[in-house]
Coordinates of C-alpha atoms in Angstrom, one line a residue:
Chain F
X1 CA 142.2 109.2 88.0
X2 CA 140.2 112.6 89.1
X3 CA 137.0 110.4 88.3
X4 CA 138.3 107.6 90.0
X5 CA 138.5 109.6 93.4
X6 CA 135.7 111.6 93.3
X7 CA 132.7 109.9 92.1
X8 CA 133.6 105.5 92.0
X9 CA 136.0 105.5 95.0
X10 CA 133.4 106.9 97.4
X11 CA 130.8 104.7 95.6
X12 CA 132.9 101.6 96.2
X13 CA 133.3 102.8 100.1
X14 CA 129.7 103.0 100.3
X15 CA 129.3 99.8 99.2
X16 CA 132.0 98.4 101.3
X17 CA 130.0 99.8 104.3
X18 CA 126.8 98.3 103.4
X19 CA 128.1 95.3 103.3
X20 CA 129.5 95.8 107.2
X21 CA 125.9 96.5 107.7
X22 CA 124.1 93.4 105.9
X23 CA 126.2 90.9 106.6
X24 CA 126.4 90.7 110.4
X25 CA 122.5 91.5 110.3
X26 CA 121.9 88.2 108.1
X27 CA 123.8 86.7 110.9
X28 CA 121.7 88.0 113.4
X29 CA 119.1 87.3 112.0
X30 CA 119.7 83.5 111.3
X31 CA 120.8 83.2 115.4
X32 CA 117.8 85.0 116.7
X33 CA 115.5 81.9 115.1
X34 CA 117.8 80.0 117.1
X35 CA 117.7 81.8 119.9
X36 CA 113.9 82.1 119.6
X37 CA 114.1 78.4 119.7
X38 CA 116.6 77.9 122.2
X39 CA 114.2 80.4 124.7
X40 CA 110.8 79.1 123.9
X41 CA 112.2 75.4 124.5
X42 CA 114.0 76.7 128.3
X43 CA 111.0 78.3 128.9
X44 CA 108.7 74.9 128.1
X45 CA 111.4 72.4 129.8
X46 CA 112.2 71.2 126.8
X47 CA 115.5 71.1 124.7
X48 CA 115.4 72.6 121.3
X49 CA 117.3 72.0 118.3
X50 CA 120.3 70.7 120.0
X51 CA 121.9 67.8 116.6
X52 CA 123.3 69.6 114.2
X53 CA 126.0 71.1 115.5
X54 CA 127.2 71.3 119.1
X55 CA 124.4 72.4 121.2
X56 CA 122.6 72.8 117.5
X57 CA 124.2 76.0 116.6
X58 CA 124.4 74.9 112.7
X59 CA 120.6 74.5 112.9
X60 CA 119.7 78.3 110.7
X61 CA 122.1 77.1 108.4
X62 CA 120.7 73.9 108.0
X63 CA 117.8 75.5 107.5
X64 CA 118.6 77.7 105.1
X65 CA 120.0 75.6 102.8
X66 CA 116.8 73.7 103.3
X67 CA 114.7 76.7 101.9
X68 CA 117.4 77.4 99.4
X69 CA 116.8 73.5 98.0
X70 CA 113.1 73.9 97.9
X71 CA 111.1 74.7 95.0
X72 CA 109.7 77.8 94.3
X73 CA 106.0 77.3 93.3
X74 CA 104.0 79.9 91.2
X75 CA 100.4 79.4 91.8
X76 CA 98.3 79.1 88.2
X77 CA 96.6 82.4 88.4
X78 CA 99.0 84.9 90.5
X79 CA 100.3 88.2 89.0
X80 CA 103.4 86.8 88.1
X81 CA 105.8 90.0 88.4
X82 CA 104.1 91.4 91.6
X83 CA 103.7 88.0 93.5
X84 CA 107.8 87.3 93.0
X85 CA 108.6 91.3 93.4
X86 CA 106.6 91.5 96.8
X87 CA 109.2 89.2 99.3
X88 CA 111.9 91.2 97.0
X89 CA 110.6 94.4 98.2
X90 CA 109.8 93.3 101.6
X91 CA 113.3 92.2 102.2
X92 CA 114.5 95.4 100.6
X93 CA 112.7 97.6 102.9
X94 CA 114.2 95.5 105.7
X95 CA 117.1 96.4 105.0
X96 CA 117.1 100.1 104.1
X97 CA 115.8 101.1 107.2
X98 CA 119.3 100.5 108.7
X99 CA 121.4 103.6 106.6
X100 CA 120.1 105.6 109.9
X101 CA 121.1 103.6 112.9
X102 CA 123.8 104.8 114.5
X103 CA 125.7 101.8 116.2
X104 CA 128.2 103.8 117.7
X105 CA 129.2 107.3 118.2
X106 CA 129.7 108.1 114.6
X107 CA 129.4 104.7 113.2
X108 CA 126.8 105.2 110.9
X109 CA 125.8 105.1 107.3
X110 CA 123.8 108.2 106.8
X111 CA 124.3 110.4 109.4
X112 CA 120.9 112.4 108.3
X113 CA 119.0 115.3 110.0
X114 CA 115.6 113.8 109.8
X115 CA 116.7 110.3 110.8
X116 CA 113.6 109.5 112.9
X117 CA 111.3 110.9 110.0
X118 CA 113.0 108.6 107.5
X119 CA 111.8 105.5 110.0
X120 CA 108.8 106.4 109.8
X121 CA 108.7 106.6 105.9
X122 CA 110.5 103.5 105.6
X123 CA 107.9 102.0 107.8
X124 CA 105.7 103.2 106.0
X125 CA 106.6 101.5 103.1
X126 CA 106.8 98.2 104.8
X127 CA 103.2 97.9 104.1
X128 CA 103.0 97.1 100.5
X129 CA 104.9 94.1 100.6
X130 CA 102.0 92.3 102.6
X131 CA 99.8 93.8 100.6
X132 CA 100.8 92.8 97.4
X133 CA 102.3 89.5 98.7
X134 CA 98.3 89.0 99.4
X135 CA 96.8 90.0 96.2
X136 CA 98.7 88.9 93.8
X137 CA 98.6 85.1 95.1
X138 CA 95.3 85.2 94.0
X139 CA 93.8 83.1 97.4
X140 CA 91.1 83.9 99.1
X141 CA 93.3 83.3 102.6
X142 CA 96.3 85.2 101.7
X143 CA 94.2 88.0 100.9
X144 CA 92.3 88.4 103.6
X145 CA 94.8 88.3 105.9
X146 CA 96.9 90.7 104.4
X147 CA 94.1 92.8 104.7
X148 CA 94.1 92.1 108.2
X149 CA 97.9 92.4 108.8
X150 CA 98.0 96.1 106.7
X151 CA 95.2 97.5 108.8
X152 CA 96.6 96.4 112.0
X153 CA 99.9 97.7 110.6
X154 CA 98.4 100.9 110.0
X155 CA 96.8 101.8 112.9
X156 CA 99.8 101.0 115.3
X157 CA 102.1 102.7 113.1
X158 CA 100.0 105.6 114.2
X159 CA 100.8 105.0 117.9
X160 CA 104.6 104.1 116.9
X161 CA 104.2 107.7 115.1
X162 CA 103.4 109.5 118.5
X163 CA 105.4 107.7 120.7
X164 CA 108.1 109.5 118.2
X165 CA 107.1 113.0 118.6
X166 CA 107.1 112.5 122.2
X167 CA 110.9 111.7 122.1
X168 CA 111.5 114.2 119.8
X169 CA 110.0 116.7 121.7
X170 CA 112.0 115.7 124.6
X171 CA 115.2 115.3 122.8
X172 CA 114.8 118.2 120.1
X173 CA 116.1 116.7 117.2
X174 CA 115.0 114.3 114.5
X175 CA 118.8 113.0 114.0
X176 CA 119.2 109.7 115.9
X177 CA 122.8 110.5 117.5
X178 CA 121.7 113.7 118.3
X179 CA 118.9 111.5 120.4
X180 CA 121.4 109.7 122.1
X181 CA 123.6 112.4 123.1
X182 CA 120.9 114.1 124.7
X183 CA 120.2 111.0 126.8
X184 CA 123.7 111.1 128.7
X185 CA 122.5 112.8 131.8
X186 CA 119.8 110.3 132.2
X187 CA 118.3 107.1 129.9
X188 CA 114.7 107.9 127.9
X189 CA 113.0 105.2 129.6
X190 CA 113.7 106.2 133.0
X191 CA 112.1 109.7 132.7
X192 CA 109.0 111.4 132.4
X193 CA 109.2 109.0 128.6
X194 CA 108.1 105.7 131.0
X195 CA 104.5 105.3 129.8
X196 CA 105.6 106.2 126.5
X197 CA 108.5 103.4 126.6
X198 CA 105.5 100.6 127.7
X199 CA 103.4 102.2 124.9
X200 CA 106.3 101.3 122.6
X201 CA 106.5 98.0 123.4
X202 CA 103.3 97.1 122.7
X203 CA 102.8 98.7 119.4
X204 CA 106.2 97.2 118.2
X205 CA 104.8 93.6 119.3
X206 CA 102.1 94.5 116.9
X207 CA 104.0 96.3 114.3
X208 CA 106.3 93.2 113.9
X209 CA 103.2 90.5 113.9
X210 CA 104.8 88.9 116.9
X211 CA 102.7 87.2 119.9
X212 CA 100.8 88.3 121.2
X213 CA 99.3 90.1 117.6
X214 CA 100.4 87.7 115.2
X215 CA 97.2 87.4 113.8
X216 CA 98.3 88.1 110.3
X217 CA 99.5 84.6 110.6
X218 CA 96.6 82.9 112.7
X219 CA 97.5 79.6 111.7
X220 CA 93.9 78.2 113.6
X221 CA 91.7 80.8 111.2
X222 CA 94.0 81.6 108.1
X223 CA 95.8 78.8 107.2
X224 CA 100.0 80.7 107.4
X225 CA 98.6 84.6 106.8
X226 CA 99.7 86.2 103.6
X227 CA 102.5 83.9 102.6
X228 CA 100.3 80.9 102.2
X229 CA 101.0 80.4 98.2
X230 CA 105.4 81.4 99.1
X231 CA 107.5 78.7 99.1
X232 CA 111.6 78.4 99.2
X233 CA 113.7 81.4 98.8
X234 CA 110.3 84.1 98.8
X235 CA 109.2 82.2 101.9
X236 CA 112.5 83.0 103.4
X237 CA 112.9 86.6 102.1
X238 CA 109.6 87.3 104.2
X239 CA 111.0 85.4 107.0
X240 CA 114.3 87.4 106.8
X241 CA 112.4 90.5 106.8
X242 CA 110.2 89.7 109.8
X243 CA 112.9 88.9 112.0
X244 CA 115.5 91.7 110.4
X245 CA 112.3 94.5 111.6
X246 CA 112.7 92.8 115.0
X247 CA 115.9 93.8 115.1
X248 CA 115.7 97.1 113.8
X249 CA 112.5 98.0 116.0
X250 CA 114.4 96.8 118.9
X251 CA 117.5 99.1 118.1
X252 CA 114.9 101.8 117.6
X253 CA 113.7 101.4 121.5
X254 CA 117.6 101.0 122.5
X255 CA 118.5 104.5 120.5
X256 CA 115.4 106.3 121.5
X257 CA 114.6 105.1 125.3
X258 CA 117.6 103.0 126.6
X259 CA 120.5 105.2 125.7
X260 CA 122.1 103.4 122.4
X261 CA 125.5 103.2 122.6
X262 CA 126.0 104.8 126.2
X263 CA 126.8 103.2 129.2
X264 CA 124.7 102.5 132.3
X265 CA 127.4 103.9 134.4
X266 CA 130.3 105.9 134.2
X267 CA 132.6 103.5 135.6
X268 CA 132.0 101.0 133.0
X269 CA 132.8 103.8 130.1
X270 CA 135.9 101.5 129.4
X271 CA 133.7 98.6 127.1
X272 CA 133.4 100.5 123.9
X273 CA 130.0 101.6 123.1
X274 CA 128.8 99.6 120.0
X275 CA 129.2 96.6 122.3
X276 CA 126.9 98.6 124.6
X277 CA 124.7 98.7 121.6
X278 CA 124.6 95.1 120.7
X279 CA 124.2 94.0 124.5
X280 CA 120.6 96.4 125.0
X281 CA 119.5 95.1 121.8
X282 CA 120.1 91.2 122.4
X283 CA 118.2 92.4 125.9
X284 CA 115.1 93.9 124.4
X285 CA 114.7 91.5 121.9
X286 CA 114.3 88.6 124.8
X287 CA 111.3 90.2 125.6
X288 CA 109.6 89.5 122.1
X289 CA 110.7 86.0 122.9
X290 CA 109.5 86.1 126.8
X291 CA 105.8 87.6 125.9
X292 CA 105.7 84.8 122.8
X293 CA 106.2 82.2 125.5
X294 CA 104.3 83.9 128.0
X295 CA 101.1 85.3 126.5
X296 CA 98.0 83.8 124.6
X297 CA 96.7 85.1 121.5
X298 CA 94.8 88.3 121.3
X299 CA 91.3 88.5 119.5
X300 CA 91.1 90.6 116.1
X301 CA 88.5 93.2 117.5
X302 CA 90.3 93.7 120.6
X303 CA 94.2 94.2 119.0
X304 CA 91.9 97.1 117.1
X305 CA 90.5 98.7 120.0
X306 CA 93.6 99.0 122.2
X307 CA 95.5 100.0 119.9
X308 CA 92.8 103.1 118.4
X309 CA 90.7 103.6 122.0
X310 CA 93.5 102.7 124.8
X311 CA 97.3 103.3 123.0
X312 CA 96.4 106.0 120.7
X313 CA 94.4 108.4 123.3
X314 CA 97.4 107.4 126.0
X315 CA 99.9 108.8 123.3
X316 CA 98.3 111.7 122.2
X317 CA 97.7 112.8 126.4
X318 CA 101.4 112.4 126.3
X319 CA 102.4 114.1 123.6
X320 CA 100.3 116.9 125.6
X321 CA 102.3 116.4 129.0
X322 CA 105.9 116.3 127.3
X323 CA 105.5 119.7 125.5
X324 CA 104.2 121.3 128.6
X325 CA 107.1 119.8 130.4
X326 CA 109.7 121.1 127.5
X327 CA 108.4 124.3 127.3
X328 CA 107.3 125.4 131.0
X329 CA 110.5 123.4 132.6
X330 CA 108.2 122.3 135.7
Chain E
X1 CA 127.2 117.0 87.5
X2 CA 126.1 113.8 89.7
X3 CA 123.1 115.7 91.1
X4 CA 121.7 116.8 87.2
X5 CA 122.3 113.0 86.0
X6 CA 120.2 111.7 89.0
X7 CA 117.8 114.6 88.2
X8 CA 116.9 113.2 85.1
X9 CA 117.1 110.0 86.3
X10 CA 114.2 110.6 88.5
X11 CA 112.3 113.1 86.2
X12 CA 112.2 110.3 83.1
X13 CA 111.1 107.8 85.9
X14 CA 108.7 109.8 87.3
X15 CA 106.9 110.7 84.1
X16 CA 106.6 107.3 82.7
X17 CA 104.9 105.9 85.9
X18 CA 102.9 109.1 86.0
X19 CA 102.1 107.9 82.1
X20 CA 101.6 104.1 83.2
X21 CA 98.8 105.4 86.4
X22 CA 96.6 106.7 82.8
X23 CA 97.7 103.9 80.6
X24 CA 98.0 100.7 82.7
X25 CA 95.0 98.1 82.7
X26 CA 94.8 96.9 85.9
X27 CA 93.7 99.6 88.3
X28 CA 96.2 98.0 91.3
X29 CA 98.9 97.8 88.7
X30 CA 98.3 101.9 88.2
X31 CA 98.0 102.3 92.0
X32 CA 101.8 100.8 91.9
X33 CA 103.2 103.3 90.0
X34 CA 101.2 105.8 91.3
X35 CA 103.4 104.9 94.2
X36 CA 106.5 104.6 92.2
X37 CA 105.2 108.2 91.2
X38 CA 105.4 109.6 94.7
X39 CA 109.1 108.1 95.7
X40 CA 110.6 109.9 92.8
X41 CA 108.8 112.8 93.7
X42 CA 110.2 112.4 97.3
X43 CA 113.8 111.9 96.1
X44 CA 113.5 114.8 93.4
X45 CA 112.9 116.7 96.9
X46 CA 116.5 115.6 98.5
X47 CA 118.4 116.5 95.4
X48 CA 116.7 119.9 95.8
X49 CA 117.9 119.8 100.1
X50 CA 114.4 119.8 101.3
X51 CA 114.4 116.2 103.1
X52 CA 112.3 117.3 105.5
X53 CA 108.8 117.7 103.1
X54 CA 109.9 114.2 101.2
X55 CA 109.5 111.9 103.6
X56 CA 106.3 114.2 105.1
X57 CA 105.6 113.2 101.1
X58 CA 106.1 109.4 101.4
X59 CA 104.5 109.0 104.8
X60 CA 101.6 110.9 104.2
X61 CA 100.7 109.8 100.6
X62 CA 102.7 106.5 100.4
X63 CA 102.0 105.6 103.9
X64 CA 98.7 106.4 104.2
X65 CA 96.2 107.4 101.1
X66 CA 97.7 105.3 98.7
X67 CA 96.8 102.6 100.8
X68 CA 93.6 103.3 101.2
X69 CA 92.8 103.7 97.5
X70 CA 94.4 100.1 97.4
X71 CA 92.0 98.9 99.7
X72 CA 89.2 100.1 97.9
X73 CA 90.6 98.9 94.4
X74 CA 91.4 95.3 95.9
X75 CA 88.0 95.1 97.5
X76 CA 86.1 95.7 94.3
X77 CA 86.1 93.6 91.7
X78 CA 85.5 95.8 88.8
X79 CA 85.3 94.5 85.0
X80 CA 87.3 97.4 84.0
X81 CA 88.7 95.7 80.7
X82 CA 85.3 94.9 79.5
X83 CA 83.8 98.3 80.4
X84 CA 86.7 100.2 79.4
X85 CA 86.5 98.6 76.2
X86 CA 82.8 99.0 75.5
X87 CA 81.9 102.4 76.8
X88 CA 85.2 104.6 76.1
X89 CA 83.6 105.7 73.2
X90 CA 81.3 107.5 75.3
X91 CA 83.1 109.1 77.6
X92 CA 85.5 110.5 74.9
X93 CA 84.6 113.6 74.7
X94 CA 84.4 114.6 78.3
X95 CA 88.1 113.6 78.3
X96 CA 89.0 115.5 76.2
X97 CA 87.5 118.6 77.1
X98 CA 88.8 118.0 81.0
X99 CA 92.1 117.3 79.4
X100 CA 91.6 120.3 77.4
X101 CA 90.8 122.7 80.6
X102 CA 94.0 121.2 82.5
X103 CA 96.2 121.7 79.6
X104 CA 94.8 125.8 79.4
X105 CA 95.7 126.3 83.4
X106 CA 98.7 125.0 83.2
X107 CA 99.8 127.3 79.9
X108 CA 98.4 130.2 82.0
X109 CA 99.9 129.7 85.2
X110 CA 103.5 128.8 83.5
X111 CA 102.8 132.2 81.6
X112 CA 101.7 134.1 84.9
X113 CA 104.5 132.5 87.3
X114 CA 107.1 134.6 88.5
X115 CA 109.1 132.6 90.7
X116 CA 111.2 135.7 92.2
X117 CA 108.3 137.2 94.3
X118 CA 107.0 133.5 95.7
X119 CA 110.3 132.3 96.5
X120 CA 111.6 135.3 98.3
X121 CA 108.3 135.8 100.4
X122 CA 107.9 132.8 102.6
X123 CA 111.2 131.0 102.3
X124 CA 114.1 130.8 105.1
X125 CA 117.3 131.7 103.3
X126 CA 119.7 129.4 102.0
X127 CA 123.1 130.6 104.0
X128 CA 121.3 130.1 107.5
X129 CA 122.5 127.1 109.6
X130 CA 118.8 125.6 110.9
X131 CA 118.3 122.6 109.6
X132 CA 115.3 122.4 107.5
X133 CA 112.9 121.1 110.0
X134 CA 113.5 123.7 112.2
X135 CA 113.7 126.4 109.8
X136 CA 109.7 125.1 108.8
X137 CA 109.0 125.0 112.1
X138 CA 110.0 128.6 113.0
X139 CA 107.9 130.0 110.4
X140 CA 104.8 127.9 110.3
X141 CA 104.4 128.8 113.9
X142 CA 104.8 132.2 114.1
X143 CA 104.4 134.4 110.4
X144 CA 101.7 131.4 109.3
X145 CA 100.0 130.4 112.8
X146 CA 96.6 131.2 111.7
X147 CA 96.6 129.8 108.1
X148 CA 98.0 126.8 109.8
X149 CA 95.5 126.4 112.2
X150 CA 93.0 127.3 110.2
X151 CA 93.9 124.3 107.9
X152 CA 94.1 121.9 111.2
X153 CA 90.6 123.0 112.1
X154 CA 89.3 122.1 108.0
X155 CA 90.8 118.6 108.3
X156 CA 89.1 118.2 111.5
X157 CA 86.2 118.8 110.6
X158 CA 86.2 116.6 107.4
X159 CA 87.6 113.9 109.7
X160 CA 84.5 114.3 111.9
X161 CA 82.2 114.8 109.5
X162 CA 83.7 111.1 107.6
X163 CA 83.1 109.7 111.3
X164 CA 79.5 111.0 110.8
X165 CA 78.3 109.6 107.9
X166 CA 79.9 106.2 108.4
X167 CA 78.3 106.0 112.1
X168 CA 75.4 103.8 112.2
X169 CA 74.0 101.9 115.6
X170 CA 73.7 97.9 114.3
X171 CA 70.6 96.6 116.4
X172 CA 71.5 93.0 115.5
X173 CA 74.7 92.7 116.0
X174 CA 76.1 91.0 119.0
X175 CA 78.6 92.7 121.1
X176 CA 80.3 91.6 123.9
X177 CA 81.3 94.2 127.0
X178 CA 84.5 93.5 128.5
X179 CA 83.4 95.7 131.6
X180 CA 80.4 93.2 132.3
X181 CA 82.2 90.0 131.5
X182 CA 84.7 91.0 134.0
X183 CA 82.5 92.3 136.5
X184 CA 80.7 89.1 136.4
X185 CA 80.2 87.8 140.2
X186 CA 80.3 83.7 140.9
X187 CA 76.8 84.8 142.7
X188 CA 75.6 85.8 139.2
X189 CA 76.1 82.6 137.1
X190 CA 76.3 79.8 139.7
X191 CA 73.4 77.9 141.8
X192 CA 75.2 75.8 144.3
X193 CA 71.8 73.3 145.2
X194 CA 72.0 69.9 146.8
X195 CA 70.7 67.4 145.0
X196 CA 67.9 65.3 146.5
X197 CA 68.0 61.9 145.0
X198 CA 65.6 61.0 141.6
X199 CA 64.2 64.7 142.0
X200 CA 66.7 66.0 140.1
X201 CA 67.5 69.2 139.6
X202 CA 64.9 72.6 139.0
X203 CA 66.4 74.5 136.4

């Protein structure tokens, strides 16, 4: 019974929790394709998916059950254990990522000193998943766009990397709630952070392969990007993943510039926080969907050199500004 | 009791990938659990509190230079099986006498180690309620500034001197200027002339 309490009954809570997470995230997830759809068809007068369902709002899960009914194709000469484990690990590093985000005050997983360093790691890690996806399909197309995708990955990570140590300068603390807290007298973004906030915009557009960057998957030079040779359920495990780093980058910008969980104004302290939450993070992800309708595709040499001669050198003066600020107190 | 069964956990995982980087065929396979390799170091560095220098571990050699090595290793396409199987005859002995030297160092520095004077020197005691990132922080900038700098200013320099020997000008190659595109004037690139009829136009 001692065993019970002490070591399964705290597993089995842990679990329980995860679960809170994933679930409602695979929900997201599956309503953000439909509100990507929904916004890129207002935004082009036209109407969407709008048959299954009233107003089509059984389309994801029409959709899913599509992918799940597909077959799942193993091209002749793939490595066989890496090109089925990389979606798996893709998906997997998705979802990891979320243990830090604090959704409310207190209403997290892993309530962890170096919660903005573990971001970074997981990000990190993100990586391999496109890499492998490519190689092991054993395609000349897949390849070279994953390739493509890891070292544009790479390098904006970099900038993402910066734009970090310029909040955590300002808030002086790696733990995400901590970041928060120290944003009640005044939101991230509205400070001496602005540039920095821009800056992180752009680099997420091109850490999460969405338009205007998305030339991982430049369907007019490399056929679909790395997941040519995926079909069915590891197609959708990439697609998952894609759209739950949206998510997750988004909450990022909301805890670090836009004041997570806290209120614009005092008066309206009454709505309880995690809806706060939910309601800045449904806002910055409209943007991905606004600059996808909005903006044309960018050119591969020029994604490189703003994000290494324009972003990067931006970032790095910044980091410079924001410890003078801290320490002197101007 | 948790923390020792996930110690060994990680320990017998980390030594068989370390054994699978030497043994494994494929070089990208051995990359894999080369990476494999450096997560378990990186959790063997929670269980011992010291979160901050294992994710510095996976960002910096997960993140980054295992990457690279991947890069390389995809690029090439290297025969290894073939080669490894016709020439390991000949490299045998070099093996073993690197092997050899590695196995000697280690036996002496495991002889030679006294962990009570290293430990007590540098370290930020246990009971003191920074958290560890701080605690790094407060002593790499003030007893170790210099050594710290010192090895900012070596990587820079290697950095610059990489930047060096890759630089080369490409007299062929076409570039295009974005400053001169957009400072392109109508005046530049358009001749407004009436056309005279069946003269045509002088180009």
């Amino acid at each position: 019974m001692e065993f019970f309490y002490e070591y399964l009954w705290p597993l089995i809570w842990i679990a329980i929790k995860i679960g809170l997470i994933v679930a409602p995230l695979m929900g997201a997830v599956a309503y953000l394709t439909y509100a990507e759809r929904k916004v890129l068809a207002a935004m082009q007068l036209r109407k969407g998916p709008n048959v299954v369902g009233p107003f089509g709002v059984l389309q994801p899960v029409a959709d899913g059950i599509k992918l799940l009914g597909k077959e799942m194709i193993l091209p002749a000469e793939a490595d066989k254990i890496i090109f089925v484990g990389a979606p798996i690990f893709a998906f997997f590093i998705s979802l990891i990522a979320w243990a830090v985000i604090p959704f409310g005050d207190g209403l997290v997983l892993a309530d962890i000193n170096v919660g903005l360093l573990y971001l970074i790691a997981v990000s990190s890690l993100c990586v391999y998943g496109i890499l492998f996806a490519g190689w092991s399909s054993n395609s000349k197309y897949p390849f070279l766009s994953s390739l493509r995708a890891v070292a544009q990955l790479i390098s904006y990570e970099l900038v993402i990397g910066v734009v970090f140590v310029c909040v955590i300068l300002f808030a002086g603390s790696l733990n995400l709630s901590e970041i928060v807290k120290s944003q009640e007298d005044g939101w991230f973004a509205f400070t001496l952070l602005f540039p920095i906030f821009i800056i992180y915009i752009i680099a997420v557009l091109a850490e999460t392969n969405r338009h205007p960057f998305d030339l991982p998957e430049g369907e007019s030079e490399i056929v679909a990007g790395f997941h040519t040779e995926y079909s069915s359920m590891a197609f959708a495990m990439f697609f998952l993943s894609e759209y739950a780093n949206m998510i997750l980058l988004s909450s990022i910008a909301v805890l670090l510039f836009l004041g997570g969980w806290l209120s614009p104004i005092p008066a309206l302290d009454f709505i309880p926080g995690i809806i706060w939450f939910f309601v800045k993070v449904a806002l910055f992800l409209f943007i991905f969907l606004w600059v996808r309708a909005t903006l044309p595709r960018y050119r591969y040499d020029q994604l490189m050199s703003i994000g290494w001669k324009v972003l990067l050198p931006i970032s790095f003066l910044w980091v410079v500004v924001v410890s003078a600020y801290v320490t002197f107190g101007v | 009791m948790f923390s020792a069964i996930m110690f060994y956990i990680y320990s017998a995982i980390l030594l068989t990938s370390a054994g699978m980087v030497v043994c494994s065929k494929n070089l990208v396979h051995a990359l894999l659990f080369l990476i494999l390799c450096f997560v378990n170091v990186a959790c063997l560095f929670i269980l011992i509190g010291a979160e901050f220098l294992a994710f510095i571990l996976i960002i910096i050699y997960a993140g980054a230079i295992a990457i690279l090595f991947l890069f390389v290793i995809m690029m090439l396409d290297i025969g290894f099986k073939k080669q490894l199987k016709k020439e390991w005859k000949t490299y045998l002995p070099m093996a073993i006498v690197v092997c050899l030297v590695l196995l000697v160092e280690l036996i002496m520095t495991d002889i030679s180690f006294d962990p009570g004077t290293f430990i007590a020197e540098g370290a930020v005691s246990a009971e003191s309620q920074v958290s560890n990132t701080h605690a790094m922080g407060q002593v790499l900038y003030t007893k170790y500034f210099l050594p710290f700098q010192v090895c900012g200013l070596i990587l820079l320099t290697a950095m610059i001197g990489a930047i060096v020997l890759n630089l080369r000008e490409r007299k062929q190659r076409k570039m295009q200027s974005p400053m001169e595109q957009t400072n392109v004037s109508v005046s530049d690139v358009i001749r407004i002339t009436s056309v005279i009829s069946k003269n045509g136009v002088q180009l």
